[in-house]
Short mmCIF file of C-alpha atoms and ligand atoms in Angstrom, two decimals:
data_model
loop_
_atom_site.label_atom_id
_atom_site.label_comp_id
_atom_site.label_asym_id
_atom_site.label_seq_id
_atom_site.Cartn_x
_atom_site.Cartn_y
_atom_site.Cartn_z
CA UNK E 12 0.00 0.00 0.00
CA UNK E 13 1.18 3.08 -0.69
CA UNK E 14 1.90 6.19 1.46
CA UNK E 15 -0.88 8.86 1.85
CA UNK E 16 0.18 12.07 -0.07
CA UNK E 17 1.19 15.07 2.11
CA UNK E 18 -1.39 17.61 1.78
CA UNK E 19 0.23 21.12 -0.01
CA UNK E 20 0.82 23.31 2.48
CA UNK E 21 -0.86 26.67 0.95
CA UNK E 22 -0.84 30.48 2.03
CA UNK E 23 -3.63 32.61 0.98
CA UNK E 24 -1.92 36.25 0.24
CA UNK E 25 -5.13 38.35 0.35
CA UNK E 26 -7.78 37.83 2.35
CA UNK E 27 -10.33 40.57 -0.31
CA UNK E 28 -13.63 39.31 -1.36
CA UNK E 29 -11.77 36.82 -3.38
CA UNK E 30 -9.34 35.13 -0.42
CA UNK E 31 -12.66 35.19 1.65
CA UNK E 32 -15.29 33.89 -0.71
CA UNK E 33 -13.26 31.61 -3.59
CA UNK E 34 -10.28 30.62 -2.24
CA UNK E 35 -10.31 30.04 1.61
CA UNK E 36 -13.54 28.01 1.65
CA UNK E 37 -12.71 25.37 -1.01
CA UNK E 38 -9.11 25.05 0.22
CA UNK E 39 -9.85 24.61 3.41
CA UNK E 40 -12.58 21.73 2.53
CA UNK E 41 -10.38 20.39 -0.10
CA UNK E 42 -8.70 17.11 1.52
CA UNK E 43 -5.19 17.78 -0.70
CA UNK E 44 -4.40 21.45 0.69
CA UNK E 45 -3.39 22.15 4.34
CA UNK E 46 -3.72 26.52 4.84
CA UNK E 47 -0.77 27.21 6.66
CA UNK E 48 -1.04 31.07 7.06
CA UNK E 49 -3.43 34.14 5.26
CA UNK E 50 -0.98 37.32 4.40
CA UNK E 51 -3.13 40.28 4.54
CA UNK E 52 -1.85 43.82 5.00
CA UNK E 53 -5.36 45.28 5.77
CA UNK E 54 -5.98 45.08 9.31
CA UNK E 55 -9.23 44.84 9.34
CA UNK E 56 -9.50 42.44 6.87
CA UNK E 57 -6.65 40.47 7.96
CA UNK E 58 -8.72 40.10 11.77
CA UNK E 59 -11.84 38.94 9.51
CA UNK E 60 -9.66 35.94 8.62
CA UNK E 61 -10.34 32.66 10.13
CA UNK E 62 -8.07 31.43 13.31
CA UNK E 63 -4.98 30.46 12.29
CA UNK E 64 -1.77 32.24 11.20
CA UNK E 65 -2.28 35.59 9.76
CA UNK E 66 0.77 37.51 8.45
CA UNK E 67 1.24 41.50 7.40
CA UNK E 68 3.59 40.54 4.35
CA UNK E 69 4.46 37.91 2.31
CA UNK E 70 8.57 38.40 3.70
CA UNK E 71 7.38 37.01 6.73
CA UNK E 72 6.82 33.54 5.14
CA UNK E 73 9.17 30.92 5.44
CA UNK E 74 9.28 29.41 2.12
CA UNK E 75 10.20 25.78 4.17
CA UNK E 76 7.05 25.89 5.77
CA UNK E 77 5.04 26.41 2.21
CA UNK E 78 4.51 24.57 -1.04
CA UNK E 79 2.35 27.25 -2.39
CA UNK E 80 1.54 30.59 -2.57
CA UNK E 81 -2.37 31.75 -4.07
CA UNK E 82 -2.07 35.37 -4.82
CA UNK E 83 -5.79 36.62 -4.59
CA UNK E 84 -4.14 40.45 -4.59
CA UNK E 85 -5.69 43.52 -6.50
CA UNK E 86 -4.47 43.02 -10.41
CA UNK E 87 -1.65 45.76 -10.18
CA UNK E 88 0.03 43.99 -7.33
CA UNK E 89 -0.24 40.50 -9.36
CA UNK E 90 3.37 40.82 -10.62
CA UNK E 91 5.23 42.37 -7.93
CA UNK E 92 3.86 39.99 -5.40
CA UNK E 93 4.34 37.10 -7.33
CA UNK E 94 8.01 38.38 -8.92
CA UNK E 95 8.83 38.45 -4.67
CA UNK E 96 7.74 34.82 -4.03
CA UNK E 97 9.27 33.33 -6.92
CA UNK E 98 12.47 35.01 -6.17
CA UNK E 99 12.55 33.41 -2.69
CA UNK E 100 11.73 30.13 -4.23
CA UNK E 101 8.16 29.78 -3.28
CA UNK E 102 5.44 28.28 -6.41
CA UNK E 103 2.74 30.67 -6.71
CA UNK E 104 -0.96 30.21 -8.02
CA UNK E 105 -1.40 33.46 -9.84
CA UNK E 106 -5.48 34.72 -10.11
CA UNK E 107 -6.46 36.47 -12.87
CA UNK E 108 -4.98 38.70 -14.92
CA UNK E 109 -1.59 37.24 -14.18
CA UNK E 110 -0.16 40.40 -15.02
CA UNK E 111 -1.41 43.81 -16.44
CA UNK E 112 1.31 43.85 -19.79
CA UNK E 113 3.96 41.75 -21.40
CA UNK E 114 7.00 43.87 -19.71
CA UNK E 115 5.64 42.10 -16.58
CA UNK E 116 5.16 38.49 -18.06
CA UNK E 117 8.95 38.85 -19.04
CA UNK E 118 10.10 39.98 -15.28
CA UNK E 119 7.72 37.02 -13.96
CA UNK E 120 9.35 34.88 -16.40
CA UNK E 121 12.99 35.43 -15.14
CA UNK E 122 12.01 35.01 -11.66
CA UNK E 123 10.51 31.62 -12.39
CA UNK E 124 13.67 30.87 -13.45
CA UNK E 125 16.27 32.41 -10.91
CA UNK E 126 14.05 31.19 -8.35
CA UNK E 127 13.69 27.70 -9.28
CA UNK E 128 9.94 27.74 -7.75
CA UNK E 129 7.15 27.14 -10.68
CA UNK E 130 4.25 30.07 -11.48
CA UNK E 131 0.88 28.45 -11.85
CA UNK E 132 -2.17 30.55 -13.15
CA UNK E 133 -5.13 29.75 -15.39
CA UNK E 134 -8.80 31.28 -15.24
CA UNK E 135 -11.70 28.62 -13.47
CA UNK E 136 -13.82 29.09 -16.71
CA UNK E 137 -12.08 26.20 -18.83
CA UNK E 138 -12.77 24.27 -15.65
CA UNK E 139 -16.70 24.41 -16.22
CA UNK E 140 -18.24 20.79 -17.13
CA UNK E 141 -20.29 22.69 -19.26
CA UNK E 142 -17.47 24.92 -21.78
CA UNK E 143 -15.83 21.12 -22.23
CA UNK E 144 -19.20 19.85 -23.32
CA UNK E 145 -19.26 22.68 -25.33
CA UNK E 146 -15.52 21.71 -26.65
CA UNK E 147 -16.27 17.98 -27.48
CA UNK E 148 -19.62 18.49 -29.25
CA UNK E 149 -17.45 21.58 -31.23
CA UNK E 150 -14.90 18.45 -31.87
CA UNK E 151 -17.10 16.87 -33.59
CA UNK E 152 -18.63 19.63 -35.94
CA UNK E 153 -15.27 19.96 -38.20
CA UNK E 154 -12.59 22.66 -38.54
CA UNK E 155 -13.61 25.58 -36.76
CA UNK E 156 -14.38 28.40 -38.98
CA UNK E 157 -15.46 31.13 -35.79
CA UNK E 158 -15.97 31.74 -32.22
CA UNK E 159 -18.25 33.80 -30.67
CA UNK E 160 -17.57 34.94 -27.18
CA UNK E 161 -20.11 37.15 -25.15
CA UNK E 162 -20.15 38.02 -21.31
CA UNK E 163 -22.82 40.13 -20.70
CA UNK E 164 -23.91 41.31 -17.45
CA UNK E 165 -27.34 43.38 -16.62
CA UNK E 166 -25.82 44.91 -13.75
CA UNK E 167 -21.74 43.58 -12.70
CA UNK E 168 -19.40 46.77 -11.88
CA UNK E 169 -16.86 44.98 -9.65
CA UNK E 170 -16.45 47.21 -6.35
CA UNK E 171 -17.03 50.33 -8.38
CA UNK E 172 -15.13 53.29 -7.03
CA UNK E 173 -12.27 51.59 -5.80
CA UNK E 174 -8.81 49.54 -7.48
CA UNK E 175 -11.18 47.73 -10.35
CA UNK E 176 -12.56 50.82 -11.56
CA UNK E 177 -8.81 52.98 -11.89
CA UNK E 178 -6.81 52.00 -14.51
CA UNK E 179 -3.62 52.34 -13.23
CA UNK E 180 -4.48 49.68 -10.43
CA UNK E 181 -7.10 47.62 -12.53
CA UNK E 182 -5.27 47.36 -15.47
CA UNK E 183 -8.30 47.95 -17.60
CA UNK E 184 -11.89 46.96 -16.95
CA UNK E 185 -13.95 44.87 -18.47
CA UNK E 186 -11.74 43.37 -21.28
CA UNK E 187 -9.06 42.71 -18.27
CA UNK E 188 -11.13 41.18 -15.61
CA UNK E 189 -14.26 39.01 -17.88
CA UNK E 190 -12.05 38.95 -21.75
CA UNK E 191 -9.11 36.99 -20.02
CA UNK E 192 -11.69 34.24 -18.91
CA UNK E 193 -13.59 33.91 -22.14
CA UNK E 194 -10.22 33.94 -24.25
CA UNK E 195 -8.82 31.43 -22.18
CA UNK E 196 -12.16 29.10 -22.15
CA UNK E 197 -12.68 29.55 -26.07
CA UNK E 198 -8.49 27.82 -26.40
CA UNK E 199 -9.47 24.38 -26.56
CA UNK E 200 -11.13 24.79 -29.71
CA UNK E 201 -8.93 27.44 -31.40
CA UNK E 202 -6.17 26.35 -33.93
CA UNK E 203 -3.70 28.96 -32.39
CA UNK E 204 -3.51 30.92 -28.99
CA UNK E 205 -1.61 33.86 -31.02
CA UNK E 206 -3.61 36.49 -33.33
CA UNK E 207 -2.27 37.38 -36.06
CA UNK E 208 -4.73 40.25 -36.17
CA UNK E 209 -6.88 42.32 -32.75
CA UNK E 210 -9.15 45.08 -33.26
CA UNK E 211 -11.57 46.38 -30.96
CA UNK E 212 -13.58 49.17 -29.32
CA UNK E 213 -14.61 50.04 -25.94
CA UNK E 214 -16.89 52.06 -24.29
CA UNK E 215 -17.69 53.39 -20.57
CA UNK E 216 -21.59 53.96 -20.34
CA UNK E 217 -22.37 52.85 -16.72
CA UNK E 218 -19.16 52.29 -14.94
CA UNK E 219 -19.91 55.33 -12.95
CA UNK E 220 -23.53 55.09 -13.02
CA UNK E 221 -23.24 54.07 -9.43
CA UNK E 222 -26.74 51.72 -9.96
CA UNK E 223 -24.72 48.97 -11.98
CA UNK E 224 -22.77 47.87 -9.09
CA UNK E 225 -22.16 43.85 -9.01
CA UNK E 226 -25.13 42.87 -6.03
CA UNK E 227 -22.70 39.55 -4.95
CA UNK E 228 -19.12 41.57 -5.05
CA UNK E 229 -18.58 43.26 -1.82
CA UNK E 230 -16.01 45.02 -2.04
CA UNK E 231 -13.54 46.97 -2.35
CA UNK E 232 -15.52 49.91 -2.06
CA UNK E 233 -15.44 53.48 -3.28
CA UNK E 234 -12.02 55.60 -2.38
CA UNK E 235 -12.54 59.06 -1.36
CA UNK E 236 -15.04 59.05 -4.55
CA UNK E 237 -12.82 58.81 -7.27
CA UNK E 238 -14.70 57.76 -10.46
CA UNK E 239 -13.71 55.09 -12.86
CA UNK E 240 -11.64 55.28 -15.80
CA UNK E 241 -12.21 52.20 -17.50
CA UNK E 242 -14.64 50.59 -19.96
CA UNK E 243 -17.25 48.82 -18.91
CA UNK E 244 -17.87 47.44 -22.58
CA UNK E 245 -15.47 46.36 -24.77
CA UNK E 246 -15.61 44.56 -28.34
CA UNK E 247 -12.91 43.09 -30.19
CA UNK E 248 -12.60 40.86 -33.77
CA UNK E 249 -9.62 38.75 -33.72
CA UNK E 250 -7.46 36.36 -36.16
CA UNK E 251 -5.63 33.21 -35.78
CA UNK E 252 -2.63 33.11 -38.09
CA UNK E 253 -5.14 29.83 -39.78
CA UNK E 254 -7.96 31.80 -40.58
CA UNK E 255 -9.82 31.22 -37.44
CA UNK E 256 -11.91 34.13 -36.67
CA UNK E 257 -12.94 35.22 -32.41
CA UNK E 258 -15.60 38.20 -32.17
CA UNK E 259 -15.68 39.40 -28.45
CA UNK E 260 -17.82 40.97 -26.16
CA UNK E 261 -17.54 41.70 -22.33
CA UNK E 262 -19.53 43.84 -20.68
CA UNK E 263 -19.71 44.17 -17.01
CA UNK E 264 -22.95 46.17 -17.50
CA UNK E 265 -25.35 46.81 -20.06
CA UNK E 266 -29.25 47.13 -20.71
CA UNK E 267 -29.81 43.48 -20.59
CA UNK E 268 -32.41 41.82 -17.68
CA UNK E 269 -29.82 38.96 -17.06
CA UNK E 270 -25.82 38.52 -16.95
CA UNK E 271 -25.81 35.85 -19.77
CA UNK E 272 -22.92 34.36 -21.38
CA UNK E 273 -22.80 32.57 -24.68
CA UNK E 274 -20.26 30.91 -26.56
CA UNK E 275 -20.59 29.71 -29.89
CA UNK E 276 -18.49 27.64 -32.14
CA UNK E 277 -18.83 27.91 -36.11
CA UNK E 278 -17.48 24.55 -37.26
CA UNK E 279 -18.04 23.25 -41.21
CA UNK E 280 -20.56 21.16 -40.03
CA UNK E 281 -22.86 22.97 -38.31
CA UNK E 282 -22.77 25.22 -34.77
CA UNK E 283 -22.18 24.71 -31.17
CA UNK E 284 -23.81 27.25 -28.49
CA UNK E 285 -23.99 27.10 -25.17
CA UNK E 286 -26.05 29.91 -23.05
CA UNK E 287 -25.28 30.27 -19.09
CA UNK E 288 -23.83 32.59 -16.67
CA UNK E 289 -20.53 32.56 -15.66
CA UNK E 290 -18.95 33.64 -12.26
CA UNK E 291 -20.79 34.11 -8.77
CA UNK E 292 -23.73 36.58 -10.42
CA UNK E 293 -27.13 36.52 -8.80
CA UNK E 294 -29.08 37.59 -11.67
CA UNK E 295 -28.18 34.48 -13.69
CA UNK E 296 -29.75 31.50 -16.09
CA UNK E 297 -31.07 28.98 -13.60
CA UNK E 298 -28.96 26.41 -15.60
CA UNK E 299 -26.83 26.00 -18.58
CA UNK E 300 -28.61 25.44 -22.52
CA UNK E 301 -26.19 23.78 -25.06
CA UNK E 302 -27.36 23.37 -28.88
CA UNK E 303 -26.12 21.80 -32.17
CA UNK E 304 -27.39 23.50 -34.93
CA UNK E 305 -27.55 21.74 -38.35
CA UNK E 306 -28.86 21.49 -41.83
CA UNK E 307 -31.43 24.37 -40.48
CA UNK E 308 -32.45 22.23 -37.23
CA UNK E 309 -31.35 23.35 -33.84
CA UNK E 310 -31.37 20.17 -30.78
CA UNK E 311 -30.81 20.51 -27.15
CA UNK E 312 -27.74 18.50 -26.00
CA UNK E 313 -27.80 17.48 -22.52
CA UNK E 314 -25.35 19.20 -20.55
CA UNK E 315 -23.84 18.51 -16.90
CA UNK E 316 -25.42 20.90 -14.03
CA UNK E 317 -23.25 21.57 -11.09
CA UNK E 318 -23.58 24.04 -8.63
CA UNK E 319 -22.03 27.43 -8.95
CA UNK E 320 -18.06 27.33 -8.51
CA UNK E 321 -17.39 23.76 -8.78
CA UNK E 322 -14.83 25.27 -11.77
CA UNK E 323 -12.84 26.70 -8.62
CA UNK E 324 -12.80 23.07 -7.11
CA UNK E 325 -11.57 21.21 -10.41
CA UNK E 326 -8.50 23.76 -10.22
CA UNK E 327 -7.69 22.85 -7.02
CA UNK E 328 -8.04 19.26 -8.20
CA UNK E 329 -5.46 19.97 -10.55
CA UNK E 330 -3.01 21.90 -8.99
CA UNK E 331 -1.01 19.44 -7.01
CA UNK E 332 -0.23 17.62 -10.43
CA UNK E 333 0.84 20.41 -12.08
CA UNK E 334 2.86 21.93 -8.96
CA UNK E 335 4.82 18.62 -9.28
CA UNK E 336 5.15 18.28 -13.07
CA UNK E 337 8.50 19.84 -14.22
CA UNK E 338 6.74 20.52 -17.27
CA UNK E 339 4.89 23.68 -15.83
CA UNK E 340 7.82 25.50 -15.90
CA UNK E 341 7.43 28.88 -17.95
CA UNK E 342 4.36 27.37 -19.35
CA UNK E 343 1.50 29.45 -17.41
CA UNK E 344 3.75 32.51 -18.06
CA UNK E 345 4.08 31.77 -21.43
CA UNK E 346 0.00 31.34 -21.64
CA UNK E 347 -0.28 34.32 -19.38
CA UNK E 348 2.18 36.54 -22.26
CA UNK E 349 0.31 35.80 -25.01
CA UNK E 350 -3.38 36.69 -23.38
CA UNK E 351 -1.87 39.94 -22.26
CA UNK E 352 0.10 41.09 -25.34
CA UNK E 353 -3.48 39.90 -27.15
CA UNK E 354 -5.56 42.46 -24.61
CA UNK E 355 -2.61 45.28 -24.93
CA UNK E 356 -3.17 44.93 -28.94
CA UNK E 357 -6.81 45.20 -28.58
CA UNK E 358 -6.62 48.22 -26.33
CA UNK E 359 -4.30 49.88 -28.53
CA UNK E 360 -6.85 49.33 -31.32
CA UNK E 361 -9.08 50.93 -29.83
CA UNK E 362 -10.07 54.70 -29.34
CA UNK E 363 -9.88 55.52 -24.76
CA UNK E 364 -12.59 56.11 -23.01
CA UNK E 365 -11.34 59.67 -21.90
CA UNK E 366 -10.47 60.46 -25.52
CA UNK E 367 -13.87 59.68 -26.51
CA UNK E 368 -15.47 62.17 -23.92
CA UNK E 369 -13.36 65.03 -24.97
CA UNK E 370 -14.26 64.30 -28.62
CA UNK E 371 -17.82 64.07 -27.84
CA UNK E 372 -17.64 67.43 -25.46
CA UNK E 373 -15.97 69.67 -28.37
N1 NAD P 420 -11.16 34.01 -10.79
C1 NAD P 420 -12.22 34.73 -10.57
O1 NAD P 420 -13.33 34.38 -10.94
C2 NAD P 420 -12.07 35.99 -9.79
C3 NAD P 420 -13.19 36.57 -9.21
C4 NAD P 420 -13.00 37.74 -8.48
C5 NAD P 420 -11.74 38.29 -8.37
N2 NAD P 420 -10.68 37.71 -8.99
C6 NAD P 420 -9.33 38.29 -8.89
O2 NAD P 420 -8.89 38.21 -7.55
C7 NAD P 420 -8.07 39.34 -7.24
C8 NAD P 420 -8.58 40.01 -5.99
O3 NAD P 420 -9.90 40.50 -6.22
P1 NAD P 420 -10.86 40.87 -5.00
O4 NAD P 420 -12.20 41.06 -5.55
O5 NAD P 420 -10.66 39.87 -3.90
O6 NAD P 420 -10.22 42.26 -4.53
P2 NAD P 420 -10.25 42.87 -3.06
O7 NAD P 420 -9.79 44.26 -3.17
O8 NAD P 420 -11.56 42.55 -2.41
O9 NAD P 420 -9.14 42.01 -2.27
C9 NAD P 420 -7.75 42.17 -2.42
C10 NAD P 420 -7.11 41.99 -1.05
O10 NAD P 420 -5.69 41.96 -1.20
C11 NAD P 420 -5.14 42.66 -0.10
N3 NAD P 420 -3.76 43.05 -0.39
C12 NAD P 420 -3.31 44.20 -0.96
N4 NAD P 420 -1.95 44.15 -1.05
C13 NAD P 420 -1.56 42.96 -0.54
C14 NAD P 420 -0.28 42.35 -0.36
N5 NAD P 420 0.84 42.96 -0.75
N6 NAD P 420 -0.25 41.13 0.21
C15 NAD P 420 -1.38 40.50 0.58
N7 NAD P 420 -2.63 41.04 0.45
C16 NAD P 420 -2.71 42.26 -0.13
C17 NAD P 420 -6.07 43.83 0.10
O11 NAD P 420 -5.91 44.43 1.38
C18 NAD P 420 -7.42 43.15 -0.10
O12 NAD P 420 -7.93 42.64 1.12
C19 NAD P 420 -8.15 40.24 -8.47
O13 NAD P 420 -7.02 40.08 -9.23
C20 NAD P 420 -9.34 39.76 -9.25
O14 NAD P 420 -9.18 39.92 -10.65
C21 NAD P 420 -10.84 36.57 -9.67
#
């Protein structure tokens, strides 16, 4: 009989609505992870973490008392959190967006390697039992010809007012925080994760609305009422180097009744779709609707049902095997490069939001 395997011993570094809600829960009820310690610099978030070890910075871990690191940090502080752990020799599990441009992927990249510890990232939406129903059926409809990605939410601003609404700290809006999951769940079925052409648009319509807020996101909240200076909509048409063609939409608000999202696959012989709500949103379809459409006939295929965030569970399923597997090495930072050079191109494509509202005001 073989030995039991050692749970991974995991910090949590940020205990925000993401620590407290995703990450803590499921690790701590996950029977291969062992939380060792929360790093929180907040002090009152850092006292509304459970018992246990709760540390100010991540300096004050001992990387022989950790086989992981999940960064759960706002997006600007992705890189130079991570970029310290790696450099001490301690793996990371990198949320979403891994970084905010390619200068960063590069720096993460380097640390990877002088540290000798591996990066791990990857967005919960390819996790979803029903996006890899979606992938085989696709699989069997021929080459794909197009992919149609849409994340549209009635009412979603993430903690509007504070880091996820200010560009220099968010990164971007929209595109950043819901684009990075749809491109990364629409991979399985593209020829290429390159483009050889991105072109897009954006727009800002609601983000300080102040009525559009996301109902389930609580927090961080508004700072000294600043107002948001990213798009809340963005649209993009993109190109594999095979001819593959991706039309995007994210909106994290819109005048929809309910945060829908749809993804559909054009294949030779005939179309995939599947219709459900991604992500932790109240206002959401009750369950997910996947379709084959041929010959002029569109048929129901069944599709799994599983309660919301069991994505977040199969990714802790999978972790320990890729935290051991010498082949992760450079290859979520290589993923992460190309999804963030892809969003940099489509924001450069595209006119600013604050360039638009001085056009439009003279
Ligand atoms: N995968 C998903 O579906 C998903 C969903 C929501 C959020 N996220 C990502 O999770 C991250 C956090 O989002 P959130 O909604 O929890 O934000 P948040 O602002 O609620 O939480 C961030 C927390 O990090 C803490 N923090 C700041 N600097 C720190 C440091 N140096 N070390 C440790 N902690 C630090 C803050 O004090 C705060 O408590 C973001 O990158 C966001 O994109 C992912």
């Amino acid at each position: 009989m073989s030995a039991p395997e050692r749970p991974v011993r995991v910090v949590l570094v940020g205990h925000g609505w993401a620590g407290r809600t995703i990450w803590l829960p499921r690790l701590r009820a996950h029977p291969r992870y062992e939380v060792v310690a929360v790093v929180e610099p907040d002090p009152a978030a850092r006292a509304a973490a459970p018992a246990g070890r709760l540390l100010a910075d991540v300096t004050e871990i001992d990387p022989a008392e950790v086989d992981l690191a999940v960064v759960a940090v706002p997006n600007h502080l992705h890189a130079p959190v991570a970029e310290r752990l790696l450099r001490r020799g301690i793996p990371v599990f990198v949320e979403k967006p891994v970084c905010l441009n390619v200068a960063e992927a590069d720096r993460l990249a380097a640390a990877e390697r002088d540290g000798g510890a591996v990066l791990l990232a990857g967005s919960a939406a390819r996790y979803r039992a029903d996006v890899a129903a979606l992938h085989e059926l696709a699989a069997r409809l021929g080459p794909v010809r197009h992919v149609d990605l849409a994340w549209v939410r009635a009412r979603g601003v993430p903690g509007s007012g504070g880091w996820f609404t200010d560009r220099s700290r968010a990164g971007g809006g929209a595109l950043v925080d819901l684009g990075w999951h749809l491109l990364d769940a629409a991979g399985p079925s593209l020829d290429s994760a390159e483009f050889s052409q991105v072109v897009g648009s954006v727009s800002a319509d609601f983000v300080n609305s102040g009525t559009r807020r996301a109902a389930w996101h609580t927090g961080p909240g508004p700072d000294g009422g600043a107002s948001g200076d990213v798009e809340d909509t963005a649209r993009g048409f993109l190109v594999t180097p095979g001819g593959v063609s991706v039309s995007l939409r994210v909106s994290w608000a819109s005048h929809e009744a309910r945060d829908t999202t749809r993804l559909t696959i054009d294949g030779e012989a005939g179309t995939a779709a599947l219709t459900c709500t991604f992500g932790f949103s109240t206002n959401r379809w009750p369950g997910s609707a996947l379709t084959r459409t041929r010959h002029g006939v569109t048929a129901p295929v069944p599709v799994p049902d599983e309660p919301i965030g069991t994505e977040y569970v199969r990714q802790l399923d999978a972790l320990p095997a890729r935290l051991s597997d010498p082949a992760s090495r450079g290859r979520a930072i290589g993923q992460a490069r190309r999804m963030i050079g892809t969003i940099e191109r489509l924001y450069a494509s595209a006119l600013p939001v604050p360039l638009q509202e001085a056009r439009r005001a003279g």
